[in-house]
PDB file of C-alpha atoms in Angstrom:
ATOM      1  CA  MET A1454      38.568 -78.216  30.328  1.00 44.00           C
ATOM      2  CA  LYS A1455      38.239 -81.994  30.338  1.00 43.00           C
ATOM      3  CA  LYS A1456      39.409 -81.827  26.606  1.00 43.00           C
ATOM      4  CA  LEU A1457      42.341 -79.463  27.456  1.00 44.00           C
ATOM      5  CA  LEU A1458      43.474 -81.729  30.375  1.00 43.00           C
ATOM      6  CA  CYS A1459      43.395 -84.933  28.046  1.00 45.00           C
ATOM      7  CA  LEU A1460      45.550 -82.947  25.660  1.00 42.00           C
ATOM      8  CA  PHE A1461      47.716 -82.289  28.402  1.00 45.00           C
ATOM      9  CA  ALA A1462      48.278 -85.684  29.573  1.00 45.00           C
ATOM     10  CA  LEU A1463      48.764 -87.067  25.989  1.00 42.00           C
ATOM     11  CA  CYS A1464      51.466 -84.466  25.292  1.00 46.00           C
ATOM     12  CA  CYS A1465      52.970 -85.704  28.762  1.00 49.00           C
ATOM     13  CA  ALA A1466      52.833 -89.177  27.887  1.00 46.00           C
ATOM     14  CA  MET A1467      54.550 -88.350  24.568  1.00 40.00           C
ATOM     15  CA  LEU A1468      57.337 -86.423  25.905  1.00 42.00           C
ATOM     16  CA  ALA A1469      57.910 -88.830  28.628  1.00 47.00           C
ATOM     17  CA  SER A1470      58.194 -91.901  25.979  1.00 43.00           C
ATOM     18  CA  CYS A1471      60.548 -90.234  23.671  1.00 46.00           C
ATOM     19  CA  LYS A1472      63.973 -88.855  24.791  1.00 46.00           C
ATOM     20  CA  LYS A1473      66.888 -87.893  23.085  1.00 46.00           C
ATOM     21  CA  GLU A1474      69.971 -85.800  23.654  1.00 49.00           C
ATOM     22  CA  ILE A1475      70.387 -82.620  21.465  1.00 45.00           C
ATOM     23  CA  ASP A1476      73.273 -80.380  21.577  1.00 47.00           C
ATOM     24  CA  PHE A1477      72.566 -76.924  20.873  1.00 41.00           C
ATOM     25  CA  ASP A1478      75.096 -74.550  19.472  1.00 45.00           C
ATOM     26  CA  TYR A1479      74.476 -71.306  21.597  1.00 44.00           C
ATOM     27  CA  HIS A1480      76.093 -68.088  19.853  1.00 51.00           C
ATOM     28  CA  ASP A1481      77.528 -65.568  22.312  1.00 57.00           C
ATOM     29  CA  THR A1482      76.199 -61.920  21.796  1.00 65.00           C
ATOM     30  CA  THR A1483      76.826 -58.667  23.161  1.00 78.00           C
ATOM     31  CA  PRO A1484      74.995 -58.585  26.677  1.00 86.00           C
ATOM     32  CA  LEU A1485      71.773 -56.367  26.688  1.00 91.00           C
ATOM     33  CA  VAL A1486      70.548 -54.366  29.565  1.00 95.00           C
ATOM     34  CA  VAL A1487      67.407 -56.282  31.180  1.00 96.00           C
ATOM     35  CA  ILE A1488      64.739 -53.932  33.111  1.00 97.00           C
ATOM     36  CA  GLU A1489      62.148 -55.481  35.401  1.00 97.00           C
ATOM     37  CA  GLY A1490      60.133 -52.631  36.528  1.00 98.00           C
ATOM     38  CA  ARG A1491      57.034 -53.010  38.700  1.00 98.00           C
ATOM     39  CA  VAL A1492      54.340 -50.686  40.412  1.00 98.00           C
ATOM     40  CA  SER A1493      51.788 -52.105  42.348  1.00 98.00           C
ATOM     41  CA  ASN A1494      49.352 -51.633  45.395  1.00 97.00           C
ATOM     42  CA  GLU A1495      52.653 -52.795  47.632  1.00 96.00           C
ATOM     43  CA  GLY A1496      55.208 -50.292  46.303  1.00 97.00           C
ATOM     44  CA  MET A1497      57.165 -49.782  43.449  1.00 98.00           C
ATOM     45  CA  SER A1498      60.796 -51.686  42.354  1.00 98.00           C
ATOM     46  CA  VAL A1499      62.760 -51.834  39.161  1.00 98.00           C
ATOM     47  CA  VAL A1500      65.685 -54.195  38.866  1.00 98.00           C
ATOM     48  CA  ILE A1501      68.319 -53.644  36.267  1.00 98.00           C
ATOM     49  CA  THR A1502      70.664 -56.230  35.080  1.00 96.00           C
ATOM     50  CA  ARG A1503      72.300 -57.656  31.839  1.00 93.00           C
ATOM     51  CA  SER A1504      71.388 -60.714  29.796  1.00 86.00           C
ATOM     52  CA  ARG A1505      73.473 -63.673  30.129  1.00 71.00           C
ATOM     53  CA  SER A1506      75.041 -66.886  28.469  1.00 57.00           C
ATOM     54  CA  MET A1507      72.268 -69.819  28.075  1.00 48.00           C
ATOM     55  CA  GLN A1508      75.106 -71.506  30.010  1.00 51.00           C
ATOM     56  CA  ASP A1509      75.408 -69.291  32.773  1.00 51.00           C
ATOM     57  CA  SER A1510      73.154 -70.323  35.719  1.00 55.00           C
ATOM     58  CA  VAL A1511      74.038 -67.682  37.767  1.00 63.00           C
ATOM     59  CA  LYS A1512      71.524 -64.955  38.581  1.00 71.00           C
ATOM     60  CA  GLY A1513      72.746 -61.598  37.984  1.00 80.00           C
ATOM     61  CA  ARG A1514      72.321 -58.814  40.683  1.00 93.00           C
ATOM     62  CA  CYS A1515      70.842 -55.483  40.183  1.00 96.00           C
ATOM     63  CA  LEU A1516      73.307 -53.016  38.555  1.00 97.00           C
ATOM     64  CA  PRO A1517      73.968 -49.745  40.527  1.00 97.00           C
ATOM     65  CA  GLY A1518      74.657 -46.437  39.186  1.00 96.00           C
ATOM     66  CA  ALA A1519      71.014 -45.446  37.311  1.00 98.00           C
ATOM     67  CA  VAL A1520      68.776 -42.914  37.854  1.00 98.00           C
ATOM     68  CA  VAL A1521      65.316 -44.418  38.147  1.00 98.00           C
ATOM     69  CA  GLY A1522      61.995 -42.259  38.342  1.00 98.00           C
ATOM     70  CA  ILE A1523      58.284 -43.121  38.118  1.00 98.00           C
ATOM     71  CA  ALA A1524      55.788 -40.419  37.366  1.00 98.00           C
ATOM     72  CA  TRP A1525      52.009 -40.193  37.206  1.00 97.00           C
ATOM     73  CA  ALA A1526      49.811 -37.114  37.316  1.00 95.00           C
ATOM     74  CA  ASP A1527      51.809 -34.348  38.732  1.00 92.00           C
ATOM     75  CA  THR A1528      54.054 -36.494  40.790  1.00 96.00           C
ATOM     76  CA  THR A1529      57.486 -38.135  40.317  1.00 97.00           C
ATOM     77  CA  VAL A1530      59.342 -40.770  42.769  1.00 97.00           C
ATOM     78  CA  GLN A1531      62.763 -41.299  42.445  1.00 97.00           C
ATOM     79  CA  LEU A1532      63.535 -44.786  43.389  1.00 98.00           C
ATOM     80  CA  THR A1533      66.500 -45.395  45.446  1.00 96.00           C
ATOM     81  CA  TYR A1534      69.107 -48.268  45.050  1.00 97.00           C
ATOM     82  CA  ASP A1535      68.990 -50.749  47.906  1.00 97.00           C
ATOM     83  CA  ALA A1536      71.438 -53.291  47.769  1.00 95.00           C
ATOM     84  CA  ALA A1537      70.027 -55.509  50.512  1.00 95.00           C
ATOM     85  CA  GLU A1538      66.599 -55.566  48.436  1.00 94.00           C
ATOM     86  CA  ASP A1539      68.722 -55.972  45.239  1.00 96.00           C
ATOM     87  CA  SER A1540      66.435 -53.432  43.415  1.00 97.00           C
ATOM     88  CA  TYR A1541      65.725 -49.557  43.001  1.00 98.00           C
ATOM     89  CA  CYS A1542      62.599 -49.380  45.204  1.00 97.00           C
ATOM     90  CA  SER A1543      59.980 -47.061  47.000  1.00 97.00           C
ATOM     91  CA  THR A1544      57.398 -47.608  49.678  1.00 96.00           C
ATOM     92  CA  THR A1545      55.157 -45.793  47.463  1.00 97.00           C
ATOM     93  CA  ALA A1546      51.891 -47.666  46.407  1.00 97.00           C
ATOM     94  CA  GLY A1547      50.098 -47.429  42.985  1.00 97.00           C
ATOM     95  CA  THR A1548      46.469 -46.448  42.408  1.00 96.00           C
ATOM     96  CA  ALA A1549      44.355 -48.221  39.954  1.00 97.00           C
ATOM     97  CA  GLY A1550      43.118 -45.989  36.970  1.00 96.00           C
ATOM     98  CA  GLN A1551      46.558 -44.315  36.958  1.00 97.00           C
ATOM     99  CA  THR A1552      48.895 -44.511  34.164  1.00 98.00           C
ATOM    100  CA  TYR A1553      52.485 -44.935  35.249  1.00 98.00           C
ATOM    101  CA  ARG A1554      55.592 -43.459  33.256  1.00 98.00           C
ATOM    102  CA  LEU A1555      58.999 -45.208  34.031  1.00 98.00           C
ATOM    103  CA  SER A1556      62.367 -43.247  32.875  1.00 98.00           C
ATOM    104  CA  ILE A1557      65.693 -44.715  33.481  1.00 98.00           C
ATOM    105  CA  ASP A1558      69.030 -43.109  32.482  1.00 98.00           C
ATOM    106  CA  PHE A1559      71.990 -45.838  32.757  1.00 97.00           C
ATOM    107  CA  GLU A1560      75.443 -45.856  31.342  1.00 96.00           C
ATOM    108  CA  GLY A1561      74.627 -42.854  28.684  1.00 96.00           C
ATOM    109  CA  HIS A1562      71.304 -44.581  27.491  1.00 97.00           C
ATOM    110  CA  HIS A1563      67.843 -43.527  28.284  1.00 98.00           C
ATOM    111  CA  TYR A1564      64.773 -45.940  28.719  1.00 98.00           C
ATOM    112  CA  GLU A1565      61.173 -45.326  29.030  1.00 98.00           C
ATOM    113  CA  ALA A1566      57.763 -47.115  29.189  1.00 98.00           C
ATOM    114  CA  THR A1567      54.081 -46.554  30.393  1.00 98.00           C
ATOM    115  CA  SER A1568      51.662 -48.952  31.967  1.00 98.00           C
ATOM    116  CA  LEU A1569      48.081 -48.662  32.945  1.00 97.00           C
ATOM    117  CA  MET A1570      47.314 -49.786  36.500  1.00 97.00           C
ATOM    118  CA  MET A1571      44.225 -52.045  36.548  1.00 96.00           C
ATOM    119  CA  PRO A1572      41.822 -52.802  39.384  1.00 96.00           C
ATOM    120  CA  PRO A1573      42.352 -55.795  41.483  1.00 97.00           C
ATOM    121  CA  ALA A1574      40.726 -59.155  41.142  1.00 97.00           C
ATOM    122  CA  PRO A1575      39.851 -60.350  45.068  1.00 97.00           C
ATOM    123  CA  ILE A1576      40.265 -63.732  45.314  1.00 97.00           C
ATOM    124  CA  ARG A1577      37.114 -65.824  46.580  1.00 96.00           C
ATOM    125  CA  SER A1578      38.578 -69.337  46.984  1.00 95.00           C
ATOM    126  CA  ALA A1579      41.786 -71.471  46.387  1.00 95.00           C
ATOM    127  CA  LYS A1580      42.029 -75.168  46.996  1.00 94.00           C
ATOM    128  CA  PHE A1581      43.688 -78.387  45.570  1.00 94.00           C
ATOM    129  CA  LEU A1582      41.771 -80.884  43.786  1.00 92.00           C
ATOM    130  CA  TRP A1583      42.542 -84.198  42.124  1.00 92.00           C
ATOM    131  CA  GLN A1584      41.104 -84.405  38.323  1.00 90.00           C
ATOM    132  CA  PRO A1585      41.077 -87.947  36.732  1.00 90.00           C
ATOM    133  CA  VAL A1586      42.514 -87.623  33.089  1.00 87.00           C
ATOM    134  CA  LEU A1587      42.403 -91.181  31.141  1.00 85.00           C
ATOM    135  CA  GLN A1588      44.317 -93.601  33.810  1.00 85.00           C
ATOM    136  CA  GLU A1589      45.980 -90.746  35.473  1.00 90.00           C
ATOM    137  CA  ARG A1590      45.113 -88.250  38.313  1.00 92.00           C
ATOM    138  CA  LEU A1591      46.507 -84.664  38.035  1.00 95.00           C
ATOM    139  CA  LEU A1592      46.799 -82.390  40.810  1.00 95.00           C
ATOM    140  CA  ALA A1593      45.330 -79.041  40.404  1.00 95.00           C
ATOM    141  CA  TYR A1594      45.170 -75.627  42.220  1.00 96.00           C
ATOM    142  CA  GLU A1595      41.573 -74.089  41.554  1.00 96.00           C
ATOM    143  CA  VAL A1596      41.202 -70.473  42.030  1.00 96.00           C
ATOM    144  CA  TRP A1597      38.294 -68.328  41.921  1.00 97.00           C
ATOM    145  CA  ALA A1598      38.335 -64.510  42.074  1.00 98.00           C
ATOM    146  CA  GLU A1599      36.118 -61.485  41.165  1.00 97.00           C
ATOM    147  CA  ASP A1600      36.282 -59.978  37.881  1.00 96.00           C
ATOM    148  CA  PRO A1601      37.211 -56.364  38.584  1.00 95.00           C
ATOM    149  CA  GLN A1602      35.649 -54.951  35.169  1.00 94.00           C
ATOM    150  CA  PRO A1603      32.612 -57.439  34.085  1.00 92.00           C
ATOM    151  CA  GLY A1604      32.226 -56.900  30.455  1.00 89.00           C
ATOM    152  CA  GLU A1605      35.607 -55.829  29.644  1.00 93.00           C
ATOM    153  CA  ARG A1606      38.594 -57.852  28.742  1.00 94.00           C
ATOM    154  CA  ASN A1607      40.819 -58.035  31.416  1.00 96.00           C
ATOM    155  CA  TYR A1608      44.402 -59.555  31.609  1.00 97.00           C
ATOM    156  CA  TYR A1609      46.052 -61.372  34.515  1.00 98.00           C
ATOM    157  CA  MET A1610      49.250 -63.017  35.667  1.00 97.00           C
ATOM    158  CA  TYR A1611      49.340 -65.388  38.374  1.00 97.00           C
ATOM    159  CA  ARG A1612      52.250 -66.460  40.474  1.00 96.00           C
ATOM    160  CA  MET A1613      52.629 -69.630  42.888  1.00 96.00           C
ATOM    161  CA  ASP A1614      55.285 -69.736  45.405  1.00 96.00           C
ATOM    162  CA  ARG A1615      56.313 -72.838  47.207  1.00 95.00           C
ATOM    163  CA  HIS A1616      57.969 -72.893  50.817  1.00 95.00           C
ATOM    164  CA  SER A1617      59.468 -76.348  51.514  1.00 93.00           C
ATOM    165  CA  ASN A1618      61.778 -78.162  53.906  1.00 92.00           C
ATOM    166  CA  HIS A1619      62.007 -81.315  52.133  1.00 92.00           C
ATOM    167  CA  PRO A1620      65.654 -82.850  51.939  1.00 93.00           C
ATOM    168  CA  HIS A1621      64.932 -83.250  48.375  1.00 91.00           C
ATOM    169  CA  LEU A1622      64.898 -79.638  47.927  1.00 90.00           C
ATOM    170  CA  ALA A1623      67.577 -78.589  50.356  1.00 87.00           C
ATOM    171  CA  ARG A1624      70.084 -77.226  47.780  1.00 84.00           C
ATOM    172  CA  PHE A1625      67.497 -74.789  46.601  1.00 81.00           C
ATOM    173  CA  SER A1626      66.205 -71.783  48.082  1.00 79.00           C
ATOM    174  CA  LYS A1627      63.536 -72.219  50.964  1.00 79.00           C
ATOM    175  CA  THR A1628      61.016 -69.981  49.078  1.00 84.00           C
ATOM    176  CA  GLU A1629      60.863 -70.703  45.424  1.00 88.00           C
ATOM    177  CA  PRO A1630      58.547 -69.676  42.492  1.00 92.00           C
ATOM    178  CA  TYR A1631      56.516 -73.157  41.569  1.00 96.00           C
ATOM    179  CA  ARG A1632      54.025 -72.126  38.974  1.00 96.00           C
ATOM    180  CA  TRP A1633      53.402 -69.074  36.943  1.00 95.00           C
ATOM    181  CA  GLY A1634      51.324 -68.078  33.914  1.00 95.00           C
ATOM    182  CA  VAL A1635      49.182 -65.498  32.086  1.00 96.00           C
ATOM    183  CA  PHE A1636      45.384 -65.658  30.950  1.00 96.00           C
ATOM    184  CA  ASP A1637      42.557 -63.475  30.127  1.00 96.00           C
ATOM    185  CA  ASP A1638      39.121 -63.564  31.305  1.00 95.00           C
ATOM    186  CA  ARG A1639      37.573 -65.283  28.081  1.00 93.00           C
ATOM    187  CA  GLY A1640      35.279 -68.044  28.892  1.00 92.00           C
ATOM    188  CA  CYS A1641      34.806 -67.232  32.697  1.00 94.00           C
ATOM    189  CA  PRO A1642      31.372 -66.547  34.212  1.00 93.00           C
ATOM    190  CA  PRO A1643      29.947 -63.315  34.235  1.00 92.00           C
ATOM    191  CA  GLY A1644      31.447 -61.318  37.198  1.00 95.00           C
ATOM    192  CA  LEU A1645      34.325 -64.068  37.983  1.00 97.00           C
ATOM    193  CA  ILE A1646      37.339 -65.383  36.842  1.00 96.00           C
ATOM    194  CA  TYR A1647      39.137 -68.856  37.555  1.00 94.00           C
ATOM    195  CA  ARG A1648      41.986 -70.836  36.690  1.00 95.00           C
ATOM    196  CA  ASP A1649      43.191 -74.291  37.165  1.00 94.00           C
ATOM    197  CA  ILE A1650      47.102 -74.499  37.895  1.00 96.00           C
ATOM    198  CA  MET A1651      48.163 -77.874  36.978  1.00 94.00           C
ATOM    199  CA  CYS A1652      50.725 -78.942  39.525  1.00 95.00           C
ATOM    200  CA  MET A1653      51.667 -82.709  39.164  1.00 95.00           C
ATOM    201  CA  SER A1654      50.569 -86.185  38.220  1.00 95.00           C
ATOM    202  CA  GLN A1655      49.844 -89.075  40.824  1.00 94.00           C
ATOM    203  CA  ARG A1656      52.426 -91.011  38.889  1.00 94.00           C
ATOM    204  CA  ALA A1657      55.383 -88.355  39.425  1.00 95.00           C
ATOM    205  CA  ALA A1658      54.279 -87.883  42.950  1.00 95.00           C
ATOM    206  CA  ASP A1659      54.515 -91.805  43.553  1.00 94.00           C
ATOM    207  CA  GLU A1660      57.964 -92.244  41.363  1.00 96.00           C
ATOM    208  CA  ASP A1661      59.440 -89.370  42.999  1.00 96.00           C
ATOM    209  CA  LYS A1662      62.295 -89.184  40.316  1.00 96.00           C
ATOM    210  CA  GLU A1663      65.034 -86.697  40.857  1.00 95.00           C
ATOM    211  CA  GLU A1664      64.440 -84.972  37.859  1.00 94.00           C
ATOM    212  CA  ASN A1665      60.709 -84.206  38.974  1.00 95.00           C
ATOM    213  CA  TRP A1666      61.703 -82.828  42.404  1.00 94.00           C
ATOM    214  CA  LYS A1667      60.921 -79.282  41.616  1.00 93.00           C
ATOM    215  CA  GLY A1668      57.670 -80.072  40.249  1.00 95.00           C
ATOM    216  CA  ILE A1669      56.581 -82.424  43.118  1.00 96.00           C
ATOM    217  CA  LEU A1670      54.937 -81.126  46.143  1.00 96.00           C
ATOM    218  CA  TYR A1671      55.651 -82.705  49.286  1.00 95.00           C
ATOM    219  CA  ASP A1672      53.722 -82.873  52.593  1.00 95.00           C
ATOM    220  CA  GLY A1673      53.975 -79.705  54.812  1.00 94.00           C
ATOM    221  CA  ASP A1674      54.904 -77.502  51.884  1.00 95.00           C
ATOM    222  CA  THR A1675      53.482 -73.894  51.900  1.00 95.00           C
ATOM    223  CA  ILE A1676      51.830 -72.358  49.084  1.00 95.00           C
ATOM    224  CA  THR A1677      51.153 -68.760  48.364  1.00 95.00           C
ATOM    225  CA  LEU A1678      49.326 -67.477  45.474  1.00 96.00           C
ATOM    226  CA  SER A1679      48.938 -64.098  44.096  1.00 97.00           C
ATOM    227  CA  ILE A1680      46.900 -62.810  41.072  1.00 97.00           C
ATOM    228  CA  MET A1681      48.046 -59.673  39.175  1.00 98.00           C
ATOM    229  CA  THR A1682      45.554 -57.729  36.983  1.00 98.00           C
ATOM    230  CA  ILE A1683      47.784 -56.291  34.062  1.00 98.00           C
ATOM    231  CA  ASP A1684      47.426 -54.295  31.146  1.00 97.00           C
ATOM    232  CA  ARG A1685      47.661 -55.937  27.480  1.00 96.00           C
ATOM    233  CA  PRO A1686      51.253 -54.903  26.697  1.00 96.00           C
ATOM    234  CA  VAL A1687      52.535 -56.464  30.021  1.00 97.00           C
ATOM    235  CA  TYR A1688      50.182 -59.505  28.866  1.00 97.00           C
ATOM    236  CA  ASP A1689      51.863 -59.486  25.445  1.00 95.00           C
ATOM    237  CA  PHE A1690      55.472 -59.485  27.058  1.00 95.00           C
ATOM    238  CA  PHE A1691      54.710 -62.611  29.316  1.00 94.00           C
ATOM    239  CA  THR A1692      52.935 -64.562  26.610  1.00 94.00           C
ATOM    240  CA  SER A1693      55.832 -64.057  24.286  1.00 92.00           C
ATOM    241  CA  LEU A1694      58.060 -64.803  27.020  1.00 90.00           C
ATOM    242  CA  ARG A1695      56.313 -68.243  27.684  1.00 84.00           C
ATOM    243  CA  THR A1696      56.581 -68.862  23.777  1.00 81.00           C
ATOM    244  CA  GLY A1697      59.725 -67.621  23.360  1.00 71.00           C
ATOM    245  CA  GLN A1698      61.431 -70.116  26.031  1.00 62.00           C
ATOM    246  CA  SER A1699      60.887 -73.060  23.817  1.00 59.00           C
ATOM    247  CA  GLY A1700      61.836 -71.220  20.565  1.00 58.00           C
ATOM    248  CA  GLY A1701      64.974 -69.164  21.938  1.00 62.00           C
ATOM    249  CA  ALA A1702      63.315 -65.708  20.910  1.00 72.00           C
ATOM    250  CA  ASN A1703      63.331 -62.720  22.771  1.00 81.00           C
ATOM    251  CA  PRO A1704      59.894 -61.596  24.234  1.00 88.00           C
ATOM    252  CA  ARG A1705      58.174 -58.701  23.381  1.00 89.00           C
ATOM    253  CA  THR A1706      59.323 -55.894  25.284  1.00 94.00           C
ATOM    254  CA  ASN A1707      57.321 -52.768  26.090  1.00 96.00           C
ATOM    255  CA  ILE A1708      60.323 -50.327  27.091  1.00 97.00           C
ATOM    256  CA  SER A1709      61.823 -48.181  24.555  1.00 97.00           C
ATOM    257  CA  GLY A1710      65.666 -47.512  24.053  1.00 96.00           C
ATOM    258  CA  GLY A1711      66.978 -50.981  23.191  1.00 94.00           C
ATOM    259  CA  CYS A1712      66.874 -53.201  26.079  1.00 95.00           C
ATOM    260  CA  GLN A1713      64.854 -56.290  27.220  1.00 94.00           C
ATOM    261  CA  GLY A1714      62.395 -56.666  30.130  1.00 96.00           C
ATOM    262  CA  TYR A1715      59.040 -54.937  30.936  1.00 97.00           C
ATOM    263  CA  PHE A1716      57.435 -52.351  32.899  1.00 98.00           C
ATOM    264  CA  ALA A1717      54.153 -53.255  34.646  1.00 98.00           C
ATOM    265  CA  ALA A1718      51.469 -51.502  36.737  1.00 98.00           C
ATOM    266  CA  MET A1719      49.781 -54.097  38.481  1.00 97.00           C
ATOM    267  CA  SER A1720      47.094 -54.660  41.220  1.00 98.00           C
ATOM    268  CA  ILE A1721      48.138 -57.827  43.187  1.00 98.00           C
ATOM    269  CA  ALA A1722      45.482 -60.030  45.087  1.00 97.00           C
ATOM    270  CA  ARG A1723      46.746 -62.883  47.442  1.00 96.00           C
ATOM    271  CA  ALA A1724      45.276 -65.944  48.464  1.00 95.00           C
ATOM    272  CA  ASP A1725      45.492 -67.243  51.930  1.00 94.00           C
ATOM    273  CA  THR A1726      48.564 -69.627  52.618  1.00 94.00           C
ATOM    274  CA  ILE A1727      47.953 -73.143  52.128  1.00 94.00           C
ATOM    275  CA  ILE A1728      50.041 -76.051  53.608  1.00 93.00           C
ATOM    276  CA  TYR A1729      49.868 -78.824  51.231  1.00 94.00           C
ATOM    277  CA  HIS A1730      48.959 -82.410  52.335  1.00 91.00           C
ATOM    278  CA  PRO A1731      48.321 -85.360  50.127  1.00 87.00           C
ATOM    279  CA  LEU A1732      44.731 -85.562  49.131  1.00 71.00           C
ATOM    280  CA  PRO A1733      43.092 -89.026  49.362  1.00 67.00           C
TER     281      PRO A1733
END
């Protein structure tokens, strides 16, 4: 872990010391349908949008008019479009061990996908801690959870949401995604999984520059973390999404029919909400 932290610090130092403005020539392409479908122990939701230009920062709303169904075993649920929720949704909860099938008919096209819902990973502990790296200190959010299937390779996604009332963040929504990522259980102790989520450096917090505001945690910020157990195709999608963000490539979708996006059956475990206070 220390080696990884050192490498992280060195990369940050190199990126901070070398700045150059680069103009990218983005080519306009025909918008693609983008599907984000989820089945979890908390319900079902599907969001259908279209891809947009790199220069367009306005988040698209869910498009109405689709026929959306999710099936498993001998059961099929038709999801209803809800403008207030900005999605097609159902309160029907998923069950670990079931394979779910998504079917969408939209504007003359048919889209399909399947995903296996894995067991949840109950969270045992979650806390902030400062880690010294060279001449710097990095704030990490350390999470320990139970491995739902010891002895088997399991895949996870984490998401940390931050609710802030700090004046610097007034122009953003009160609750914003703060950190996310995917990982597997390689290298973890038997029966357990852990993750150190890097949040910010002490230097960034002290300097408090505007370009770093969205990455800085402020006193009183409320932090909520969830860990989702996912299957391998969903893990591959989010891994390729993270990689493609730096190279401009589309992620590896698990939905057929000529669209972008993903369909994930997942079990969600949530940590207790934490109010951040600067550590000594």
